[in-house]
PDB file of C-alpha atoms and ligand atoms in Angstrom:
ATOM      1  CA  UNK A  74      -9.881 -85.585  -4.697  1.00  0.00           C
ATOM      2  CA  UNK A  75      -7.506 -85.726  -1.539  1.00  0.00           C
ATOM      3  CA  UNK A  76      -4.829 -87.649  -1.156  1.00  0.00           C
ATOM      4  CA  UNK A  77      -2.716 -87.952   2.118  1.00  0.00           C
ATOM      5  CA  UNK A  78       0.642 -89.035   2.682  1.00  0.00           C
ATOM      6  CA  UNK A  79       1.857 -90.513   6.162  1.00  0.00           C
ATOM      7  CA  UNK A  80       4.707 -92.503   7.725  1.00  0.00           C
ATOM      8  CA  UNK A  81       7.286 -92.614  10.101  1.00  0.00           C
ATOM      9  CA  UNK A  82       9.385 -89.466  10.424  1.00  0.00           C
ATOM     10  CA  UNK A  83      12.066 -89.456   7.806  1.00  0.00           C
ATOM     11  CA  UNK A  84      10.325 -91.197   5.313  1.00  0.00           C
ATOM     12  CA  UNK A  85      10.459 -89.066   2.587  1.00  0.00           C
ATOM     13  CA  UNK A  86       7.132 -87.328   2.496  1.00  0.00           C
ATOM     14  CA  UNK A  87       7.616 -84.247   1.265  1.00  0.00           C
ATOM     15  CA  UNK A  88       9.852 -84.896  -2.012  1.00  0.00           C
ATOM     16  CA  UNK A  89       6.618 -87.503  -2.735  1.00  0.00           C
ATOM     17  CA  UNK A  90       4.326 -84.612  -1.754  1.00  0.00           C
ATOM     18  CA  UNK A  91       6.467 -82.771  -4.403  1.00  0.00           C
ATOM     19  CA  UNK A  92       6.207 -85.120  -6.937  1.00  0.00           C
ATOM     20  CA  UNK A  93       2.342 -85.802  -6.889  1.00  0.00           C
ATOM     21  CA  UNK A  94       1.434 -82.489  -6.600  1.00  0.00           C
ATOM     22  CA  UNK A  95       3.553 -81.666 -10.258  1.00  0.00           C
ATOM     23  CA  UNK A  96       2.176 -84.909 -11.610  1.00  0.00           C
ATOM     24  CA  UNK A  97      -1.291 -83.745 -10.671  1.00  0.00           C
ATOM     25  CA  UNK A  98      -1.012 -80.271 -11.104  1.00  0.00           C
ATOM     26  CA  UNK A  99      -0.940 -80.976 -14.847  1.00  0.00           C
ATOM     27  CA  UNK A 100      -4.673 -81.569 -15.272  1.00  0.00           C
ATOM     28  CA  UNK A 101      -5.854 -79.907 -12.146  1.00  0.00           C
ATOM     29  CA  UNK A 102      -5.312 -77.184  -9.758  1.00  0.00           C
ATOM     30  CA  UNK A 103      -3.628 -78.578  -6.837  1.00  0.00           C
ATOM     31  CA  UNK A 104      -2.771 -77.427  -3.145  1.00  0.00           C
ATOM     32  CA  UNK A 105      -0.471 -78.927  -0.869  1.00  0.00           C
ATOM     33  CA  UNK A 106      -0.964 -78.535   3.169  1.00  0.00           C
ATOM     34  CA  UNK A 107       0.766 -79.382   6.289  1.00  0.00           C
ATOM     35  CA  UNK A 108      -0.934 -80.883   9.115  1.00  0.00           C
ATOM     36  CA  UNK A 109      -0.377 -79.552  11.808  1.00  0.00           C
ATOM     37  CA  UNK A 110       0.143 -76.033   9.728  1.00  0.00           C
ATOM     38  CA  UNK A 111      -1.217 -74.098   6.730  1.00  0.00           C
ATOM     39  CA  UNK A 112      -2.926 -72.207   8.708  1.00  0.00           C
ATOM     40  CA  UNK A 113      -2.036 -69.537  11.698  1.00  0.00           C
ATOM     41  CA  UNK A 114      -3.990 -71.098  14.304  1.00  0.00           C
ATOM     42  CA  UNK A 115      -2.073 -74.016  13.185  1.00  0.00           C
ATOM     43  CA  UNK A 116       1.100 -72.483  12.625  1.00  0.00           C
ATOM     44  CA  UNK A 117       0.861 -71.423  16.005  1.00  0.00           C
ATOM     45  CA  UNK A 118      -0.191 -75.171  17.811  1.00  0.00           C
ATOM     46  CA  UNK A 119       2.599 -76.519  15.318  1.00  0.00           C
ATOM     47  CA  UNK A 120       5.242 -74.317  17.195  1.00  0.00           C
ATOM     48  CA  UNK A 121       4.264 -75.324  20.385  1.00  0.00           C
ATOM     49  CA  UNK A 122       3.824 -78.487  19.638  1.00  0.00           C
ATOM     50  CA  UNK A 123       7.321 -79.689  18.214  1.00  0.00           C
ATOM     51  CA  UNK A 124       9.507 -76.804  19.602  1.00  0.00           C
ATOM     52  CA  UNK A 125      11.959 -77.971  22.462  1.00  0.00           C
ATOM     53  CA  UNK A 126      10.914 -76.290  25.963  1.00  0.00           C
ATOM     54  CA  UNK A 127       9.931 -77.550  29.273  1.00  0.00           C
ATOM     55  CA  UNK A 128       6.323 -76.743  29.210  1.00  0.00           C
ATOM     56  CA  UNK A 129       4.883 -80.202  30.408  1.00  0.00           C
ATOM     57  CA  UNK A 130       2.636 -80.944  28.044  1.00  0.00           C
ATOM     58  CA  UNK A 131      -0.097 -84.276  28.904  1.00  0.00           C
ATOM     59  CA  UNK A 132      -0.397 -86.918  25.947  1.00  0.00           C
ATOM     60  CA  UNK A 133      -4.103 -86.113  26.338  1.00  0.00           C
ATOM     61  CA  UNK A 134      -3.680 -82.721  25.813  1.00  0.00           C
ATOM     62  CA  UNK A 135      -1.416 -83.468  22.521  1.00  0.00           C
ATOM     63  CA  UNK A 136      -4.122 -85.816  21.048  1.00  0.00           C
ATOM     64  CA  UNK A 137      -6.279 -82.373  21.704  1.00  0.00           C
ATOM     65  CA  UNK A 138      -3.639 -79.863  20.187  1.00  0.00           C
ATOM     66  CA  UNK A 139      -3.202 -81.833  16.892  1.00  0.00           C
ATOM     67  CA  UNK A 140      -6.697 -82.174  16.342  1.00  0.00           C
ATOM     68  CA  UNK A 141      -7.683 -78.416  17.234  1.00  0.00           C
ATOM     69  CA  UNK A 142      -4.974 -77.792  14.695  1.00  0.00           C
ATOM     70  CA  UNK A 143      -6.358 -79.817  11.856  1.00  0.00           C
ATOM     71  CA  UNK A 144     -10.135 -78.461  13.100  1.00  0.00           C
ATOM     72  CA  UNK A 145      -9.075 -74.989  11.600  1.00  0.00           C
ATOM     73  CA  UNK A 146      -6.827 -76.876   8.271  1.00  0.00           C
ATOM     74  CA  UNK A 147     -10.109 -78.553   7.432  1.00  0.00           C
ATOM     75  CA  UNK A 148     -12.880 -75.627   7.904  1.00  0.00           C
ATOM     76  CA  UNK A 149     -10.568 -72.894   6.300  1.00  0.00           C
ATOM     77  CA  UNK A 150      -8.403 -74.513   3.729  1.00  0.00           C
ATOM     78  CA  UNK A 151      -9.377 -78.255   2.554  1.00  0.00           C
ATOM     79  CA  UNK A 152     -13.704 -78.277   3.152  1.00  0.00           C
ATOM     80  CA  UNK A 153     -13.336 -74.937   0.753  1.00  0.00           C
ATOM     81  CA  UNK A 154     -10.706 -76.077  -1.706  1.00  0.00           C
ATOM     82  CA  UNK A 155     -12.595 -79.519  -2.388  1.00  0.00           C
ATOM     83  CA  UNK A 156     -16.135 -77.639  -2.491  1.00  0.00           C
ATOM     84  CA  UNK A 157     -14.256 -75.949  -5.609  1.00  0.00           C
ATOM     85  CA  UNK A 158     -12.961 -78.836  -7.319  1.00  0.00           C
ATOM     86  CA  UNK A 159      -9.587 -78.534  -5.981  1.00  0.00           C
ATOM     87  CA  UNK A 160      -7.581 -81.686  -5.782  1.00  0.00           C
ATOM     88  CA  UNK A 161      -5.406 -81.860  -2.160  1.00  0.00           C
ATOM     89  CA  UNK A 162      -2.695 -83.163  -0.894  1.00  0.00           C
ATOM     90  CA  UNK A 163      -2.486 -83.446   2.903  1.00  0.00           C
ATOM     91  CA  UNK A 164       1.237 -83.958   4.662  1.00  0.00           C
ATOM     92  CA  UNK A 165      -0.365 -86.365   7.605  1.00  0.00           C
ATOM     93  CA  UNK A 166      -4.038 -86.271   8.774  1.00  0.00           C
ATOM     94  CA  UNK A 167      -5.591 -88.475  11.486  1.00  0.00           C
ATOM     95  CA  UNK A 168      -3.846 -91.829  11.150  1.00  0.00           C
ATOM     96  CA  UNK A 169      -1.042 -89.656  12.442  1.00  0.00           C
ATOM     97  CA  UNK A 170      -2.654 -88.901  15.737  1.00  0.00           C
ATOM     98  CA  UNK A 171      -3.875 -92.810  16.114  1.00  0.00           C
ATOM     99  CA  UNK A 172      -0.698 -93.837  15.345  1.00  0.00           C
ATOM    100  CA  UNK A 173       1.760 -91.307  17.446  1.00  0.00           C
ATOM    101  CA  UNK A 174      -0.352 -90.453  20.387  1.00  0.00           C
ATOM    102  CA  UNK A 175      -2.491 -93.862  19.875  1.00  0.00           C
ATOM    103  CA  UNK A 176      -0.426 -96.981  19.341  1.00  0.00           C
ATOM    104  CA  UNK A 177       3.252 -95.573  20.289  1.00  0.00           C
ATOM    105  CA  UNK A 178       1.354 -92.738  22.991  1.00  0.00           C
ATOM    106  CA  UNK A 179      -0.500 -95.396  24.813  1.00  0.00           C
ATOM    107  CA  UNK A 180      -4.084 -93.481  24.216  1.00  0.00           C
ATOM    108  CA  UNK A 181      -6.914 -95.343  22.889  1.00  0.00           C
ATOM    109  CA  UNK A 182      -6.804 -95.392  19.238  1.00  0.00           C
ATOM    110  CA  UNK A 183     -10.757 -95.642  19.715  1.00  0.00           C
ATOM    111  CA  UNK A 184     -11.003 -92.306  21.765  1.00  0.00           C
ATOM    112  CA  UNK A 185      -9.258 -90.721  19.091  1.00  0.00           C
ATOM    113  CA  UNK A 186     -11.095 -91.695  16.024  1.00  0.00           C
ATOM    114  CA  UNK A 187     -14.396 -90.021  17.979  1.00  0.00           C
ATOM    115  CA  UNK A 188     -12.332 -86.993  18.402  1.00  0.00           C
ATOM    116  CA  UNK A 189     -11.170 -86.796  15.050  1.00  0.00           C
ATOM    117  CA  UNK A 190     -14.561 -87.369  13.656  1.00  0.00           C
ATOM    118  CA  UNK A 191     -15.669 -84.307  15.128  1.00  0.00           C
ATOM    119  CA  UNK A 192     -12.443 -82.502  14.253  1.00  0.00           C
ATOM    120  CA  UNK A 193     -12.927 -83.610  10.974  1.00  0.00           C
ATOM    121  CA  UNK A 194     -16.514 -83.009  10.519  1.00  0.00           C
ATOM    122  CA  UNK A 195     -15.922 -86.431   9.138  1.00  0.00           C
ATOM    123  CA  UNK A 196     -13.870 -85.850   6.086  1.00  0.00           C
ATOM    124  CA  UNK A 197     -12.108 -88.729   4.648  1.00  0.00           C
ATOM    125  CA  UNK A 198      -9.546 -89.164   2.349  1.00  0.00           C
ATOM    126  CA  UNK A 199      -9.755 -90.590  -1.092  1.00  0.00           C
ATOM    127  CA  UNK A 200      -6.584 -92.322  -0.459  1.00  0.00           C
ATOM    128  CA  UNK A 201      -3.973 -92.555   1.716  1.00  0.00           C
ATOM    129  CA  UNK A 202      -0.076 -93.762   1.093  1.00  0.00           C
ATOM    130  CA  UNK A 203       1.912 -94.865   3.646  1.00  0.00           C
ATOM    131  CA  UNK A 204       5.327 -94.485   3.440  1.00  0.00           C
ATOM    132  CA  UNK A 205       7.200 -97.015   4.839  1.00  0.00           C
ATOM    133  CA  UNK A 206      10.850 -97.503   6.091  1.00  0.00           C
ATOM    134  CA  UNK A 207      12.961 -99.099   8.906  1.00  0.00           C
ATOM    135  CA  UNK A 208      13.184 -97.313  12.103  1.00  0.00           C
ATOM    136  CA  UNK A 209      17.079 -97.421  12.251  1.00  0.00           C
ATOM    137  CA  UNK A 210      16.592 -95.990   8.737  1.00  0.00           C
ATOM    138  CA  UNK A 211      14.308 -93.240   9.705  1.00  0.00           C
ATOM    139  CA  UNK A 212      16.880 -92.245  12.951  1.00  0.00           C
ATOM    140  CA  UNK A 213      19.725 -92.253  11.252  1.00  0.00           C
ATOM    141  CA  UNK A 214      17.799 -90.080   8.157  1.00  0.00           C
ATOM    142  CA  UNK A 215      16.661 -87.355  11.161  1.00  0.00           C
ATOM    143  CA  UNK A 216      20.358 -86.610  12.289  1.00  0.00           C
ATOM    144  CA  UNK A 217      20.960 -85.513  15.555  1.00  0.00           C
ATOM    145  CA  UNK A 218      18.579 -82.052  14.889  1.00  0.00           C
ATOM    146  CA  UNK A 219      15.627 -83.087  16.015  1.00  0.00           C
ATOM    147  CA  UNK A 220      12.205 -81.206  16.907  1.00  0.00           C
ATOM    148  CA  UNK A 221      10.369 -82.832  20.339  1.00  0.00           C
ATOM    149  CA  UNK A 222       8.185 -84.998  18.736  1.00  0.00           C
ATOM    150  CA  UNK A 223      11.090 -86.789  16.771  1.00  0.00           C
ATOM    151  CA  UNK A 224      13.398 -86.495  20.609  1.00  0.00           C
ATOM    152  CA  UNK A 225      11.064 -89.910  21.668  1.00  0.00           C
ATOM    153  CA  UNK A 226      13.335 -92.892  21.769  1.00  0.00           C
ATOM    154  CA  UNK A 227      13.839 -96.219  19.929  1.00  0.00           C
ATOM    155  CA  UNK A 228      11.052 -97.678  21.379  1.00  0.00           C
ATOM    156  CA  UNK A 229       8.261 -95.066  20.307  1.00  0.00           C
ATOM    157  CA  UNK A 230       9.490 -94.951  16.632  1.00  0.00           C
ATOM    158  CA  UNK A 231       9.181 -98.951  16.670  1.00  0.00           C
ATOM    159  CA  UNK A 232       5.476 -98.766  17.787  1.00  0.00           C
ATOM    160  CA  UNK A 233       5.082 -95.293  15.428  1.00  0.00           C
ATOM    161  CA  UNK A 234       6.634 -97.917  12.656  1.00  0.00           C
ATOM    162  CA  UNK A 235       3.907-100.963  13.472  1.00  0.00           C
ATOM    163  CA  UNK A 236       1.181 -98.697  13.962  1.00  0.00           C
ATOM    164  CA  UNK A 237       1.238 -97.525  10.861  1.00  0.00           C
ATOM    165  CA  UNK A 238       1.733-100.838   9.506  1.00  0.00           C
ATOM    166  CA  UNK A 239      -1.627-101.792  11.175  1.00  0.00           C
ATOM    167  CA  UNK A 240      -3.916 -98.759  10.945  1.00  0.00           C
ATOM    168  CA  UNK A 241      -3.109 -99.177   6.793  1.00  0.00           C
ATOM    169  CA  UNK A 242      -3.843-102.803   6.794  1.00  0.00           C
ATOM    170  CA  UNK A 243      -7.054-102.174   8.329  1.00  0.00           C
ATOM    171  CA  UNK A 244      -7.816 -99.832   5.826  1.00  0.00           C
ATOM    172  CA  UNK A 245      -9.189-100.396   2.356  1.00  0.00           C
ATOM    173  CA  UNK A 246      -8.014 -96.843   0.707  1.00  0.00           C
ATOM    174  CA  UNK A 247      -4.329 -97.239   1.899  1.00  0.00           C
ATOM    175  CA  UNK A 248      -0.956 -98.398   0.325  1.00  0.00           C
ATOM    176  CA  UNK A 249       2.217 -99.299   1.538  1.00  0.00           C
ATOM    177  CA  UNK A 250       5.028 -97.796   0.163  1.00  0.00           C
ATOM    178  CA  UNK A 251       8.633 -99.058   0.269  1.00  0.00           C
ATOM    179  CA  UNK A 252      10.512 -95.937   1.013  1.00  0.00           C
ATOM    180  CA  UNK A 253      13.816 -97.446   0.690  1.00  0.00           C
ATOM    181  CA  UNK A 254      13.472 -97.536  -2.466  1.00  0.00           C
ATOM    182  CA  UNK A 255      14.674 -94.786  -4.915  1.00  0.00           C
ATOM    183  CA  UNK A 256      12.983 -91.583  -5.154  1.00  0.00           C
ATOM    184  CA  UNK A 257      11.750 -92.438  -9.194  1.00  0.00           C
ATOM    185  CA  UNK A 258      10.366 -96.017  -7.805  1.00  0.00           C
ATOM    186  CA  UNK A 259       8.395 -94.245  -4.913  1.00  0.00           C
ATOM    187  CA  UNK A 260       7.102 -91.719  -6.967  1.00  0.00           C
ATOM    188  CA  UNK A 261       6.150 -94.176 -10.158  1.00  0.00           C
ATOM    189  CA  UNK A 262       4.085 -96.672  -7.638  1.00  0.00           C
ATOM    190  CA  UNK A 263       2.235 -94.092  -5.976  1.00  0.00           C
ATOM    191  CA  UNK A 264       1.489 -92.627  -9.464  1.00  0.00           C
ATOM    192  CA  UNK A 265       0.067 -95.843 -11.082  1.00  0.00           C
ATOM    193  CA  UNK A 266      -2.191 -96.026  -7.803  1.00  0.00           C
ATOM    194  CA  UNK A 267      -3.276 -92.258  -8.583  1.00  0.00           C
ATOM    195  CA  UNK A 268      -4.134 -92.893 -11.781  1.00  0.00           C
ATOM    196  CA  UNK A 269      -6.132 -95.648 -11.345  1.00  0.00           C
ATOM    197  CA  UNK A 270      -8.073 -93.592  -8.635  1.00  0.00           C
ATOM    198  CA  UNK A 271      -8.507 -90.952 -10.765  1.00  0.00           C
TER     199      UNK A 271
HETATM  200  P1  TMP B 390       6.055 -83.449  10.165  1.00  0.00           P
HETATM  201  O1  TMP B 390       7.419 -83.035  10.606  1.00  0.00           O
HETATM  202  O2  TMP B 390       6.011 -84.673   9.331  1.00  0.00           O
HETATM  203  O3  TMP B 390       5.268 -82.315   9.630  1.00  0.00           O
HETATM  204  O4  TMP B 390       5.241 -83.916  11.477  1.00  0.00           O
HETATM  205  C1  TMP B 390       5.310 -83.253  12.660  1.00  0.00           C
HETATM  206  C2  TMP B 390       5.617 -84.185  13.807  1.00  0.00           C
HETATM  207  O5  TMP B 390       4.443 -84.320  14.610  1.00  0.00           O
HETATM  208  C3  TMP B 390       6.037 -85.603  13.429  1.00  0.00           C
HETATM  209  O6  TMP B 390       7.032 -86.015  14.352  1.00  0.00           O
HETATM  210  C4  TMP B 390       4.784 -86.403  13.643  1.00  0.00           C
HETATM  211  C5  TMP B 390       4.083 -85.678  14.762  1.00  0.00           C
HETATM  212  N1  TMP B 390       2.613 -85.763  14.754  1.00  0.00           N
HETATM  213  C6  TMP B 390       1.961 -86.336  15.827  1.00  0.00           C
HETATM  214  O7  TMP B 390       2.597 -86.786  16.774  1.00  0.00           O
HETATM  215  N2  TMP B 390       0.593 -86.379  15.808  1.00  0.00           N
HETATM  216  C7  TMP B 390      -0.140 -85.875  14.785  1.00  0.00           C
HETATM  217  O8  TMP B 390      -1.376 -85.927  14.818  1.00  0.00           O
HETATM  218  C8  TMP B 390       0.558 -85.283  13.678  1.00  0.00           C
HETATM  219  C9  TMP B 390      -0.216 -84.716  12.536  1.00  0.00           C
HETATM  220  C10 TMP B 390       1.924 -85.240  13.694  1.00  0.00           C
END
């Protein structure tokens, strides 16, 4: 099984990721990734990618970067883990690149399914959860630290925000998630939808 979680920045991924992965852990072994990261080909485009510097780097070329980086997460860590029976949870996967460097990047979300397909080798997940929450919300949760993918203004967080809304309504293996909501209440509706998967 794989489960992914996506969303705006600041939407509380990671304590979800958390969650899930003790809930499922329980009944079967369980790994968690990063994309872009997890592995050190990804490590690598994930520094370059976020890190502050003034290397111009094309929206083109992005779209390229984070898919090269989730080429090498796929063929070394989730193709092999799921051929064993592993269950895993992915931090982002491709509706992240249609929605960032699609919708809110200008690129066509089209272009970048064929890419991913191929970066993919077509793997899909068994479900996706989108976690959801304003974008004055999700600025004011990212402080004034922030890497230079989460340095874009107002304006591309507001199409990051819709995109999402409409790549998951387009999709039949997708939920919404309030994230406003308490940690517990998150965690409880993404389990019943879990469990009913598995
Ligand atoms: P993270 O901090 O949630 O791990 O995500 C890294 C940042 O990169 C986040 O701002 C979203 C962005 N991103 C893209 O722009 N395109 C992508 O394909 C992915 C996976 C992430």
């Amino acid at each position: 099984m794989f489960f992914v979680f996506e969303g705006i920045d600041g939407g509380g991924k990671s304590s979800q990721i958390s969650r899930l992965l003790s809930t499922l852990s329980q009944n079967n072994e369980t790994i968690v990734c990063k994309d872009p990261g997890s592995t050190h080909l990804g490590e690598a485009l994930r520094e370059l990618l976020l890190s502050k510097g003034d290397m111009p780097i094309d929206m083109r070329s992005e779209m390229m970067l984070f898919s090269t980086a989730r080429t090498q997460l796929v063929q070394e860590i989730v193709k092999p883990a799921l051929a064993e029976g592993k269950f895993v949870i992915l931090d982002r996967f491709v509706m992240s690149t249609i929605v960032y460097q699609g919708h809110a990047g200008k690129l066509d979300p089209e272009d970048i399914r064929t890419v991913n397909d191929f970066a993919t080798d077509g793997l899909q997940p068994d479900h996706t959860f989108v976690l959801d929450i304003p974008v004055e919300v999700a600025m004011e949760r990212l402080g004034d630290t922030r890497d230079r993918m989460e340095s874009r203004g107002i304006d591309y967080f507001s199409a990051v925000r819709s995109g999402f809304l409409t790549e998951a309504n387009a999709c039949d293996k997708c939920t919404v998630v309030d994230a406003t909501q308490t940690i517990d209440q998150v965690a409880d509706s993404i389990e019943s939808v879990v469990k009913n998967i598995i």
